[in-house]
PDB file of N, CA and C in Angstrom:
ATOM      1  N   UNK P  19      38.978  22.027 -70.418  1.00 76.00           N
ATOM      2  CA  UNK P  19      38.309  20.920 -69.742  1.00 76.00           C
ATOM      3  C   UNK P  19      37.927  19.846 -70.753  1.00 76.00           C
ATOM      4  N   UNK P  20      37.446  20.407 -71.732  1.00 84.00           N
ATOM      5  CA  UNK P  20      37.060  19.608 -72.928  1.00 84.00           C
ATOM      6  C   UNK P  20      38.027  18.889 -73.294  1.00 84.00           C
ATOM      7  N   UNK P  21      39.334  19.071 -73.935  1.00 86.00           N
ATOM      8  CA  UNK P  21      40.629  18.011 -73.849  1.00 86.00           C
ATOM      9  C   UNK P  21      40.880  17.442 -72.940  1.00 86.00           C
ATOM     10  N   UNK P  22      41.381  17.520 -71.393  1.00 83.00           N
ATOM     11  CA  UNK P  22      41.307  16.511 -70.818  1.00 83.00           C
ATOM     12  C   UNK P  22      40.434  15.630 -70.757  1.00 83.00           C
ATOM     13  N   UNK P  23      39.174  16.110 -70.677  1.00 86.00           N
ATOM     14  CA  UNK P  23      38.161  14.795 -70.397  1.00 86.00           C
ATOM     15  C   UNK P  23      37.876  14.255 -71.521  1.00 86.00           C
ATOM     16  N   UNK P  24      37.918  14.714 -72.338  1.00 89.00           N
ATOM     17  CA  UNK P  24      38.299  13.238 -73.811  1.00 89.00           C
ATOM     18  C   UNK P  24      39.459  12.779 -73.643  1.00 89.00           C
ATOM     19  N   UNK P  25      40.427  13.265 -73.454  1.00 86.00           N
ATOM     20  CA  UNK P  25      41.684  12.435 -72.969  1.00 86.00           C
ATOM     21  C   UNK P  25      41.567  11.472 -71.745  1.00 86.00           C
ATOM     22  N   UNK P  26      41.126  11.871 -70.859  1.00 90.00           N
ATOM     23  CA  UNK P  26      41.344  11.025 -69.644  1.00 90.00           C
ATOM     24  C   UNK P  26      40.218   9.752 -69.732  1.00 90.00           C
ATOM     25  N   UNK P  27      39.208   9.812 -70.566  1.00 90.00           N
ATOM     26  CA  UNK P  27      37.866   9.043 -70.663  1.00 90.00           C
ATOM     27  C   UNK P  27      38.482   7.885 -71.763  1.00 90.00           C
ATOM     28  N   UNK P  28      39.113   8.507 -72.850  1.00 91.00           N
ATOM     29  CA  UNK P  28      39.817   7.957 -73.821  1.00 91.00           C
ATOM     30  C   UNK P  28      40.936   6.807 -73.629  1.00 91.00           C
ATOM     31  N   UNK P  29      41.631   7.434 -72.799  1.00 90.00           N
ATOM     32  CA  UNK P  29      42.602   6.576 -72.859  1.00 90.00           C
ATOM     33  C   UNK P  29      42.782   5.844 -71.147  1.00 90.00           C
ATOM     34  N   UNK P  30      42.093   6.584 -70.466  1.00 94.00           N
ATOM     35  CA  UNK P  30      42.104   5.817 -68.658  1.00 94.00           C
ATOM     36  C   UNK P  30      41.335   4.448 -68.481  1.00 94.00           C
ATOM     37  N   UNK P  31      41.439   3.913 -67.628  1.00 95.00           N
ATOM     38  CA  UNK P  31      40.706   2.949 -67.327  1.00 95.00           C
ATOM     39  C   UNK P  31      39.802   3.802 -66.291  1.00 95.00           C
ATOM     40  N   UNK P  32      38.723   3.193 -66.721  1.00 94.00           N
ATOM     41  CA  UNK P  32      37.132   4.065 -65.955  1.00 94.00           C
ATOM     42  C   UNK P  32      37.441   4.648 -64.776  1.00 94.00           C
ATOM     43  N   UNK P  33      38.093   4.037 -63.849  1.00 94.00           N
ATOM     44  CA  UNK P  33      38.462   4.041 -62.382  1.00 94.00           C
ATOM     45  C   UNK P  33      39.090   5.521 -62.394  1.00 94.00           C
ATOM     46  N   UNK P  34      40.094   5.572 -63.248  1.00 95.00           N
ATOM     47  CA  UNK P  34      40.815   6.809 -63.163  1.00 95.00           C
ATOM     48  C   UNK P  34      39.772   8.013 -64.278  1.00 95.00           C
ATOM     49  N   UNK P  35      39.837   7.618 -65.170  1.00 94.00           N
ATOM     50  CA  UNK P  35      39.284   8.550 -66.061  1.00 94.00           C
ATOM     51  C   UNK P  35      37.931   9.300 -65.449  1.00 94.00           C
ATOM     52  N   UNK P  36      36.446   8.663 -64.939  1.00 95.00           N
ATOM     53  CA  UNK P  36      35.740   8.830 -64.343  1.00 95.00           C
ATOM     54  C   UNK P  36      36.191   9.988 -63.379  1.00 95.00           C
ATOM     55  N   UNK P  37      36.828   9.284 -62.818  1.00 95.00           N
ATOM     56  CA  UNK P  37      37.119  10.491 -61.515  1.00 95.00           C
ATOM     57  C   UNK P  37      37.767  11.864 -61.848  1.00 95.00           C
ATOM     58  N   UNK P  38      38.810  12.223 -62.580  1.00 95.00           N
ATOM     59  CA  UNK P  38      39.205  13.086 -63.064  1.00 95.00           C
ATOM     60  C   UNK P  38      38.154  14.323 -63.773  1.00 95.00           C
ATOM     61  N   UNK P  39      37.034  13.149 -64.664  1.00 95.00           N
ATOM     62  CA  UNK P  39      36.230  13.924 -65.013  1.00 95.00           C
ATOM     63  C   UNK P  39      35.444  14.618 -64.035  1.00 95.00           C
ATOM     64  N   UNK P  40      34.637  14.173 -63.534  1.00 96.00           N
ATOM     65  CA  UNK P  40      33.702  14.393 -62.045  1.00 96.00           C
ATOM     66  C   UNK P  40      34.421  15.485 -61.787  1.00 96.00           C
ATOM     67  N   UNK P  41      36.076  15.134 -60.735  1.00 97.00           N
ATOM     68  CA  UNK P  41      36.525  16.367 -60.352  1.00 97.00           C
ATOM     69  C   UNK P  41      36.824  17.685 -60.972  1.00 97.00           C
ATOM     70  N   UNK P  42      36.631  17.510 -62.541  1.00 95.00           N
ATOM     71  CA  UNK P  42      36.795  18.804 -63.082  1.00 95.00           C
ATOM     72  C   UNK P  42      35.264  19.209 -63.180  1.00 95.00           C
ATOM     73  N   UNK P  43      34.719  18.701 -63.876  1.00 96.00           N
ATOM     74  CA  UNK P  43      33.308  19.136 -63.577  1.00 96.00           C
ATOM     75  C   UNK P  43      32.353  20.114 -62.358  1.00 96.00           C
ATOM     76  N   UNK P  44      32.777  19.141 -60.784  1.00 97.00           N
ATOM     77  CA  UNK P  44      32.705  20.079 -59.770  1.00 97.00           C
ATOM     78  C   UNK P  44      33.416  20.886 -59.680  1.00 97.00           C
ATOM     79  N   UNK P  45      34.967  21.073 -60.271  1.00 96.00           N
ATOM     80  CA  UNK P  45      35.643  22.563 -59.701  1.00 96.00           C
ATOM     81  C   UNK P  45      34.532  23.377 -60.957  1.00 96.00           C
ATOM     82  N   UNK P  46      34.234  23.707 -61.920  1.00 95.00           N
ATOM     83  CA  UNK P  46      33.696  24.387 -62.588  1.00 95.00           C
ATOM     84  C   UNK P  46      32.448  24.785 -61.958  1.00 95.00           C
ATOM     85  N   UNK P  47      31.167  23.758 -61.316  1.00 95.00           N
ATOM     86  CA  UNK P  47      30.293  24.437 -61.058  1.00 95.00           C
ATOM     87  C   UNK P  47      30.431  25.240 -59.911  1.00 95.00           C
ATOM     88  N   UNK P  48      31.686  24.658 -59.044  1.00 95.00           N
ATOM     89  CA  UNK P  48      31.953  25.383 -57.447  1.00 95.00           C
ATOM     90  C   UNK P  48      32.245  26.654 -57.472  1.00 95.00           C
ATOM     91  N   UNK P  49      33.124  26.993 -59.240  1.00 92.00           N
ATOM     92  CA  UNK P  49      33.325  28.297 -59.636  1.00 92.00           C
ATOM     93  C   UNK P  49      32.493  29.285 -59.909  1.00 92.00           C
ATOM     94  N   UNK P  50      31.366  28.784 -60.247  1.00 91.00           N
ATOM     95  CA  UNK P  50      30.405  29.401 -60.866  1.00 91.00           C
ATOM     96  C   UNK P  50      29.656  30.014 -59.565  1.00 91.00           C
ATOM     97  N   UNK P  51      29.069  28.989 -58.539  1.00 92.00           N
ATOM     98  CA  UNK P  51      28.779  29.370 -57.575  1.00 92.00           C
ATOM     99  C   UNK P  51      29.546  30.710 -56.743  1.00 92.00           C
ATOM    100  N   UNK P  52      31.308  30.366 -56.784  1.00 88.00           N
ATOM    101  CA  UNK P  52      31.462  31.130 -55.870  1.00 88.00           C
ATOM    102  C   UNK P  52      31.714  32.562 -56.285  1.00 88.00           C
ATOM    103  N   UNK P  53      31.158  32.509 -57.763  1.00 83.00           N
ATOM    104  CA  UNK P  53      31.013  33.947 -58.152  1.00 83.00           C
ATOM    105  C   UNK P  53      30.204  34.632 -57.453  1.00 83.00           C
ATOM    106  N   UNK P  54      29.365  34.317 -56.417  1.00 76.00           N
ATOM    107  CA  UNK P  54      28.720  35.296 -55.465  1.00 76.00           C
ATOM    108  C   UNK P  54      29.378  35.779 -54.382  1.00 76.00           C
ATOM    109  N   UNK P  55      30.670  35.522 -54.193  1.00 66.00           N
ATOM    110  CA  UNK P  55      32.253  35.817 -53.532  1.00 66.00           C
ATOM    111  C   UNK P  55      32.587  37.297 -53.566  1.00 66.00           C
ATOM    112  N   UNK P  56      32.602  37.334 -55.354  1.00 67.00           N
ATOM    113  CA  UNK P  56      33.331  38.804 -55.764  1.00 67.00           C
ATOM    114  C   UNK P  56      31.960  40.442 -55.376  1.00 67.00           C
ATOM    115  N   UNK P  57      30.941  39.969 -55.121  1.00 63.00           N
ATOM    116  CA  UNK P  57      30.245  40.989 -54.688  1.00 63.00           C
ATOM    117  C   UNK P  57      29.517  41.811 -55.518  1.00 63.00           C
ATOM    118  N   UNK P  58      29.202  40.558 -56.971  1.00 64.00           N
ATOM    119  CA  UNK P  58      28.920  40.996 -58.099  1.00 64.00           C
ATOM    120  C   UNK P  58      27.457  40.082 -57.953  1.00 64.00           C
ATOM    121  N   UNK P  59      27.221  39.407 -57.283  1.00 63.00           N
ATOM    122  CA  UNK P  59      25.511  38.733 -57.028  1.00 63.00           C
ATOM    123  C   UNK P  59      26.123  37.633 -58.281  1.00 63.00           C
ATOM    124  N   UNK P  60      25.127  36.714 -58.370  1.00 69.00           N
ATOM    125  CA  UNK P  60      25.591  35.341 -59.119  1.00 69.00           C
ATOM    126  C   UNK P  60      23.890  34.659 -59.235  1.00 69.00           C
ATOM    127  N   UNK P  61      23.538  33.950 -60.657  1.00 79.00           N
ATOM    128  CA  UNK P  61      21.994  33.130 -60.263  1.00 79.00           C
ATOM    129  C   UNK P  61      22.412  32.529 -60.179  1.00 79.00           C
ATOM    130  N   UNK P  62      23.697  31.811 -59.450  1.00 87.00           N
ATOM    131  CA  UNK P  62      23.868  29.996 -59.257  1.00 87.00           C
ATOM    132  C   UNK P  62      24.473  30.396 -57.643  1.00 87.00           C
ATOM    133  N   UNK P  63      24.078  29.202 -56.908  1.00 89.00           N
ATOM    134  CA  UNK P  63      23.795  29.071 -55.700  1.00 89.00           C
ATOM    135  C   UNK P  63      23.908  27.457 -55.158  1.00 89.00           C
ATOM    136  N   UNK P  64      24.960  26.723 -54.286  1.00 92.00           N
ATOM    137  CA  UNK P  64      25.259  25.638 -53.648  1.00 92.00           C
ATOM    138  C   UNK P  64      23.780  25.137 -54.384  1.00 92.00           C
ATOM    139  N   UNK P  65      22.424  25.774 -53.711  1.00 91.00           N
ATOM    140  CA  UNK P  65      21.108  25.241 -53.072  1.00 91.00           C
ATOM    141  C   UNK P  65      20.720  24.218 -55.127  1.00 91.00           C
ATOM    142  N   UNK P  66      20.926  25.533 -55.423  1.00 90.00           N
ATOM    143  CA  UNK P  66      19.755  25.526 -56.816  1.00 90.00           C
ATOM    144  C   UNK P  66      20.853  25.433 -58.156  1.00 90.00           C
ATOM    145  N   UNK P  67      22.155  25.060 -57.752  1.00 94.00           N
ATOM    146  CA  UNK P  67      23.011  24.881 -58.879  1.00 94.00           C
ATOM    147  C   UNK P  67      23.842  23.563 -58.611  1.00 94.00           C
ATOM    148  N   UNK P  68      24.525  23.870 -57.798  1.00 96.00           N
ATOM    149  CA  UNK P  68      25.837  22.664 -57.486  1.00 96.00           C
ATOM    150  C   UNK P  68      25.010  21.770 -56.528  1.00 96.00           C
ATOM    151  N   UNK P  69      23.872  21.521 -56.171  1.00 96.00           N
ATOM    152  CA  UNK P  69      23.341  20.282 -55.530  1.00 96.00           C
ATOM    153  C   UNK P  69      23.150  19.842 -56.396  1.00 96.00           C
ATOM    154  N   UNK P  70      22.212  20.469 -58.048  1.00 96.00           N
ATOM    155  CA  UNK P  70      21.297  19.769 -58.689  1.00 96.00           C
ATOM    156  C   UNK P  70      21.852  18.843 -59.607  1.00 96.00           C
ATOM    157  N   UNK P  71      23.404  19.574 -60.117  1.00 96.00           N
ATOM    158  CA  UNK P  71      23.976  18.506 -60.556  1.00 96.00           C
ATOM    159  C   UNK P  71      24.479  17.502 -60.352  1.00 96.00           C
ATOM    160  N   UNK P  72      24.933  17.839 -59.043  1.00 97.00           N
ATOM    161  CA  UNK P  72      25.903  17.092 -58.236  1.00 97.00           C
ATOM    162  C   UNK P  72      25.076  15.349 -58.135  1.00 97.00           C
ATOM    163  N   UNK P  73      23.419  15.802 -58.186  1.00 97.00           N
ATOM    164  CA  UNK P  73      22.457  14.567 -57.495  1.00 97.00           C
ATOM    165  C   UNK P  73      22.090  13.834 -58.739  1.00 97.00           C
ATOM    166  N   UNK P  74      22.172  14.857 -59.873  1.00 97.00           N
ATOM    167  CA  UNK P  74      21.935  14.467 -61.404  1.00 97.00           C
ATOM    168  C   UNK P  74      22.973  13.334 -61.920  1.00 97.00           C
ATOM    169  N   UNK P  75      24.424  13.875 -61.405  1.00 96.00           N
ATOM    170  CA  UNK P  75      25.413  13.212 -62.359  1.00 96.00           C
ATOM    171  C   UNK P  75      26.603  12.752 -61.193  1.00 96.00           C
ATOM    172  N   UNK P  76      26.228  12.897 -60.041  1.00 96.00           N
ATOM    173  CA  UNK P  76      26.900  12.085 -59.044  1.00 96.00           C
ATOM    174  C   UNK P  76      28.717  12.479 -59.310  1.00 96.00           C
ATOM    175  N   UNK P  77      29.047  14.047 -59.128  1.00 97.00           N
ATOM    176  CA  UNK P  77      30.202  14.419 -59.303  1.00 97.00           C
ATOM    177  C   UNK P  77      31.418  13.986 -57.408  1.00 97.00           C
ATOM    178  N   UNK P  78      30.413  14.239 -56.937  1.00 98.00           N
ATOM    179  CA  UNK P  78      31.073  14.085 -55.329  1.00 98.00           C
ATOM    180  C   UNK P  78      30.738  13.185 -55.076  1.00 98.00           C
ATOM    181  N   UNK P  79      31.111  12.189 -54.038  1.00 97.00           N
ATOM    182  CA  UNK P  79      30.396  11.357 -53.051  1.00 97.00           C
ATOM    183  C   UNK P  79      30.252  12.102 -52.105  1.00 97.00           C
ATOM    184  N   UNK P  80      29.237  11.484 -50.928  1.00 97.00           N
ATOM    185  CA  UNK P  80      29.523  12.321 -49.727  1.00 97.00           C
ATOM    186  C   UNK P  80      30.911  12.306 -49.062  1.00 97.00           C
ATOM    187  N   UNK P  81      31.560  10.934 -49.351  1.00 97.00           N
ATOM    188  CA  UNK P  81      32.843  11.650 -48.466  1.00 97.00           C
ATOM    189  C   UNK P  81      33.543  12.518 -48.689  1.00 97.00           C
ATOM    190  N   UNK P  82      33.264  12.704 -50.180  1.00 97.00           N
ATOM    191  CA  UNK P  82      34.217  14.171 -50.414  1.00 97.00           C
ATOM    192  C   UNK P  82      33.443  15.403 -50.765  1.00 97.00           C
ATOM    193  N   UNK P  83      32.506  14.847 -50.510  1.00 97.00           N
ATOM    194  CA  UNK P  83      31.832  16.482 -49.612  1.00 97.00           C
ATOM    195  C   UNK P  83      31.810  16.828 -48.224  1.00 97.00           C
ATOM    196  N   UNK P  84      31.736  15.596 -47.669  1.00 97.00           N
ATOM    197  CA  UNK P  84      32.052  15.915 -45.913  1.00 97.00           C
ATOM    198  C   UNK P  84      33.501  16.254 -46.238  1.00 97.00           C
ATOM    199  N   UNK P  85      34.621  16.148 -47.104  1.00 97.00           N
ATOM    200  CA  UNK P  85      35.876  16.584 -46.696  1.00 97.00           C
ATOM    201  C   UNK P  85      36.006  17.901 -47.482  1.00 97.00           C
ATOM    202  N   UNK P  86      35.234  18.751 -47.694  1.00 97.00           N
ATOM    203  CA  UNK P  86      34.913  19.889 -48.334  1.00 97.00           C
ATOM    204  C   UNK P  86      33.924  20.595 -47.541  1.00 97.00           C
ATOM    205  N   UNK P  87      33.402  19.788 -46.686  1.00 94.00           N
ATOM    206  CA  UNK P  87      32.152  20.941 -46.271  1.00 94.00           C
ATOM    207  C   UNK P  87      33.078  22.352 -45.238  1.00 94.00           C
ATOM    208  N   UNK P  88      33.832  22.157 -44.818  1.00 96.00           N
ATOM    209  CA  UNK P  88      34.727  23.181 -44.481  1.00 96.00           C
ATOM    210  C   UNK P  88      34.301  24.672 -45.510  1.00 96.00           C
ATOM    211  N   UNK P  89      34.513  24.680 -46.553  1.00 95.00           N
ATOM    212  CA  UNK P  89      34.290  25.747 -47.758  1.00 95.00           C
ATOM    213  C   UNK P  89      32.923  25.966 -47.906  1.00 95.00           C
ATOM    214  N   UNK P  90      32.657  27.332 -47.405  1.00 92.00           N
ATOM    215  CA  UNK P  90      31.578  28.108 -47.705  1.00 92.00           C
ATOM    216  C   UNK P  90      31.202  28.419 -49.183  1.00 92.00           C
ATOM    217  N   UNK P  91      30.985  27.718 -49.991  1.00 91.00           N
ATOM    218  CA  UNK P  91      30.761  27.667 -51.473  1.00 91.00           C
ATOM    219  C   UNK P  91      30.039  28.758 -52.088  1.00 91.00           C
ATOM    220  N   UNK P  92      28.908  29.037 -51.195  1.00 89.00           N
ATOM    221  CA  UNK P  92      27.837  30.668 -51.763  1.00 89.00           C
ATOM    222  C   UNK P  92      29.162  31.613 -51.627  1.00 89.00           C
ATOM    223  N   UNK P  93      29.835  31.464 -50.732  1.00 88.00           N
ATOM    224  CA  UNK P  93      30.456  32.732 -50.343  1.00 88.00           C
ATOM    225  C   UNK P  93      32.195  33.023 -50.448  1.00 88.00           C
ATOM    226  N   UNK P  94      32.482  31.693 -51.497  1.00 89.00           N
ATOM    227  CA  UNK P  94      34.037  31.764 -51.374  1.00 89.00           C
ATOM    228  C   UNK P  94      33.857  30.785 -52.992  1.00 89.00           C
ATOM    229  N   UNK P  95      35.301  31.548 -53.476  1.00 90.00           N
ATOM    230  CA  UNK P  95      35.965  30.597 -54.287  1.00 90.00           C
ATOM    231  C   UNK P  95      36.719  29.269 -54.091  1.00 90.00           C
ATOM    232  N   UNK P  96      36.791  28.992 -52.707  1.00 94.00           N
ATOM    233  CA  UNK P  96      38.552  28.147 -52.023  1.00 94.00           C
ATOM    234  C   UNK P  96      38.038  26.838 -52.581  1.00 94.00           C
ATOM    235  N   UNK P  97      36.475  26.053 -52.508  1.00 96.00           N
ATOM    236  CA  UNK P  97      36.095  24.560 -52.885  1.00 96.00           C
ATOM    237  C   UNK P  97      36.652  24.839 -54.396  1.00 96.00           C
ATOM    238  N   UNK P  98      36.745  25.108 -55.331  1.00 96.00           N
ATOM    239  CA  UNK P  98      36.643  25.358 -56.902  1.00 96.00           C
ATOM    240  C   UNK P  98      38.523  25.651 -56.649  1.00 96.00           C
ATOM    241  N   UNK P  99      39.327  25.593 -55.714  1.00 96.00           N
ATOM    242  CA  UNK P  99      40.587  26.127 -55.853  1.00 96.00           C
ATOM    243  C   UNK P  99      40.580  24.424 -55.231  1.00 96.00           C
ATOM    244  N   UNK P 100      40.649  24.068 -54.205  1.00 97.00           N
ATOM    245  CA  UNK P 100      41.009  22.647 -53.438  1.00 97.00           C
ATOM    246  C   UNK P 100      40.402  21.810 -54.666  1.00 97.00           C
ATOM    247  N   UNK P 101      39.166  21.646 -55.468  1.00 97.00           N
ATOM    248  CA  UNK P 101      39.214  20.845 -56.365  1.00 97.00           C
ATOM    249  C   UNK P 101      40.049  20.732 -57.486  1.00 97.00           C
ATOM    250  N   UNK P 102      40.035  21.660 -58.250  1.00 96.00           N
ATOM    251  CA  UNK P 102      41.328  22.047 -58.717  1.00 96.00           C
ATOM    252  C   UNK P 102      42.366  21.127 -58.473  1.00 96.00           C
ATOM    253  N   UNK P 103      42.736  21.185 -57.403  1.00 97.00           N
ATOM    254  CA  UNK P 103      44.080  20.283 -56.437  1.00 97.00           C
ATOM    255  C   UNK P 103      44.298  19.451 -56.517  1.00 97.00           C
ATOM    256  N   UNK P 104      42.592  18.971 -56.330  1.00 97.00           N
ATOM    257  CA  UNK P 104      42.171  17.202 -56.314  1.00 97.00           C
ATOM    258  C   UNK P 104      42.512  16.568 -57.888  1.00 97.00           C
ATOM    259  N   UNK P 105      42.118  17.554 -58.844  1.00 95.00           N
ATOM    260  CA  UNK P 105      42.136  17.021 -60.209  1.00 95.00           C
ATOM    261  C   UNK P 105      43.606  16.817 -60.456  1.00 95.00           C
ATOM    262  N   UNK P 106      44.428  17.750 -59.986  1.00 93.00           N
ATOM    263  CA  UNK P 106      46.209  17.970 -59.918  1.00 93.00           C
ATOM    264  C   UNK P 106      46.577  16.561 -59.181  1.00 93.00           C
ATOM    265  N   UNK P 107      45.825  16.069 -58.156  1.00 96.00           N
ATOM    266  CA  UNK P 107      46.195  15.054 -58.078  1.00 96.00           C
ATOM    267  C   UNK P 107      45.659  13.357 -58.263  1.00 96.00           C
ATOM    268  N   UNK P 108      44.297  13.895 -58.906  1.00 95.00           N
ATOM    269  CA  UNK P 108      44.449  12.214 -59.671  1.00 95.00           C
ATOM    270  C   UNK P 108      45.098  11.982 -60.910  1.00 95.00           C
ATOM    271  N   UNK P 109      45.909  13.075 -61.382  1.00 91.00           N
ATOM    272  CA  UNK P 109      46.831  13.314 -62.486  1.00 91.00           C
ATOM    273  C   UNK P 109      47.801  12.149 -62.129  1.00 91.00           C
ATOM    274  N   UNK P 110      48.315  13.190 -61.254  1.00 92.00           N
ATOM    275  CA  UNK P 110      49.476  11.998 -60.402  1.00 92.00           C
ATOM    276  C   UNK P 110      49.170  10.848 -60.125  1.00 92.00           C
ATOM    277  N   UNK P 111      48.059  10.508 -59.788  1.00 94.00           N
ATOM    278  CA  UNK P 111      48.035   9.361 -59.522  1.00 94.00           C
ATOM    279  C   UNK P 111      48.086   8.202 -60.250  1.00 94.00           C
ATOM    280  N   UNK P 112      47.497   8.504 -61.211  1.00 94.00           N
ATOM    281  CA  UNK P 112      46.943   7.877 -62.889  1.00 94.00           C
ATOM    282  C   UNK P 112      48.600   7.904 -63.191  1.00 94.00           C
ATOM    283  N   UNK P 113      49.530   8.755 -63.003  1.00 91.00           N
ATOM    284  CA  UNK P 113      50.712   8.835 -63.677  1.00 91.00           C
ATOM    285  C   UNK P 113      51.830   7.527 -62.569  1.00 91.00           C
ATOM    286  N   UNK P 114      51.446   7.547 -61.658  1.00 93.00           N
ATOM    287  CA  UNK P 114      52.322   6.789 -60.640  1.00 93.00           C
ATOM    288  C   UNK P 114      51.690   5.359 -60.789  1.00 93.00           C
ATOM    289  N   UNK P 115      50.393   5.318 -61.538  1.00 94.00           N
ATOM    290  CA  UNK P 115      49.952   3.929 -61.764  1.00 94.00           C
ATOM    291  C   UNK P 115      50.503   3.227 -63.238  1.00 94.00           C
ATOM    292  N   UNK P 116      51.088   4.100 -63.490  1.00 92.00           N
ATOM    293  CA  UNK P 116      51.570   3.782 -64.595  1.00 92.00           C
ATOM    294  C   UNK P 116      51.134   3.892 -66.179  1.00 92.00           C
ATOM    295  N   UNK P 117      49.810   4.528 -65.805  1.00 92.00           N
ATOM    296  CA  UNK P 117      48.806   4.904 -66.846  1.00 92.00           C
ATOM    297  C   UNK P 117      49.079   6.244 -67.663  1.00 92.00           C
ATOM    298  N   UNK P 118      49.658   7.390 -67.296  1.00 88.00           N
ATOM    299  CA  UNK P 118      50.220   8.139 -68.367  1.00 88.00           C
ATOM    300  C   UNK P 118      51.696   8.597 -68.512  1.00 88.00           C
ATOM    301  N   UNK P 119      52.582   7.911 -69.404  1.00 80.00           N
ATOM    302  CA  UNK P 119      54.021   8.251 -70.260  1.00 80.00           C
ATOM    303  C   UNK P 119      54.069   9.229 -70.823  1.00 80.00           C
ATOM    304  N   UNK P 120      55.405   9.407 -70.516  1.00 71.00           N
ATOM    305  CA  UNK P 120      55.695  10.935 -71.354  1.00 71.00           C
ATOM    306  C   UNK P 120      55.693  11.257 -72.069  1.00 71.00           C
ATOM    307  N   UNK P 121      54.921  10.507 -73.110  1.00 68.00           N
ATOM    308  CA  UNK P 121      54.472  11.439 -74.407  1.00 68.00           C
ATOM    309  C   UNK P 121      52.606  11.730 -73.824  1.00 68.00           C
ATOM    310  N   UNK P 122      52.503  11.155 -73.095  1.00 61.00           N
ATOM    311  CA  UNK P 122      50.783  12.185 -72.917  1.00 61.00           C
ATOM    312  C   UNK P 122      51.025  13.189 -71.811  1.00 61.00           C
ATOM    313  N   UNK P 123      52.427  13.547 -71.069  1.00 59.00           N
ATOM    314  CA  UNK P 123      52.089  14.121 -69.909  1.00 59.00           C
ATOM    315  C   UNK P 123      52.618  15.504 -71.153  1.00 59.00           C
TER     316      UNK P 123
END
């Protein structure tokens, strides 16, 4: 995570770079959370983990939490897998804008 997001901050224009970061950021804490999934108990929790940052450092907007609220986050890994996705695709996108050549891909 640490290389991309010096990479993408580094060399993106804010628009893209920003976002990439954010979205890796939330798949990590969504992961953390949905370690209460595997049936192993977890101290991080939607309530008291992934809100606090989320309100701290403004990783989601609401619209893309209303397009996530589908995923039971206490109780599933799938938000931390669909973000994931999301990051897979502002890759692409950043790449179709013309912003990363094949020597950074």
């Amino acid at each position: 995570i640490q290389d991309i997001a010096g990479l993408a901050r580094a060399i993106l224009p804010d628009e893209y770079g920003n976002k990439i970061v954010k979205h890796f950021n939330a798949a990590q804490i969504t992961g953390y959370v949905g370690l209460n999934a595997i049936g192993m108990g977890s101290p991080y929790s939607k309530t008291h983990f992934f809100d606090v940052y989320n309100a701290k450092h403004a990783l989601l907007t609401p619209e893309e939490l209303k397009q996530l609220d589908h995923h039971d986050m206490d109780n599933s890994g799938l938000m931390m897998k669909e973000l994931v996705t999301w990051c897979q695709q502002d890759v692409v996108e950043a790449r179709k804008a013309g912003l990363i050549d094949i020597y950074l891909e």
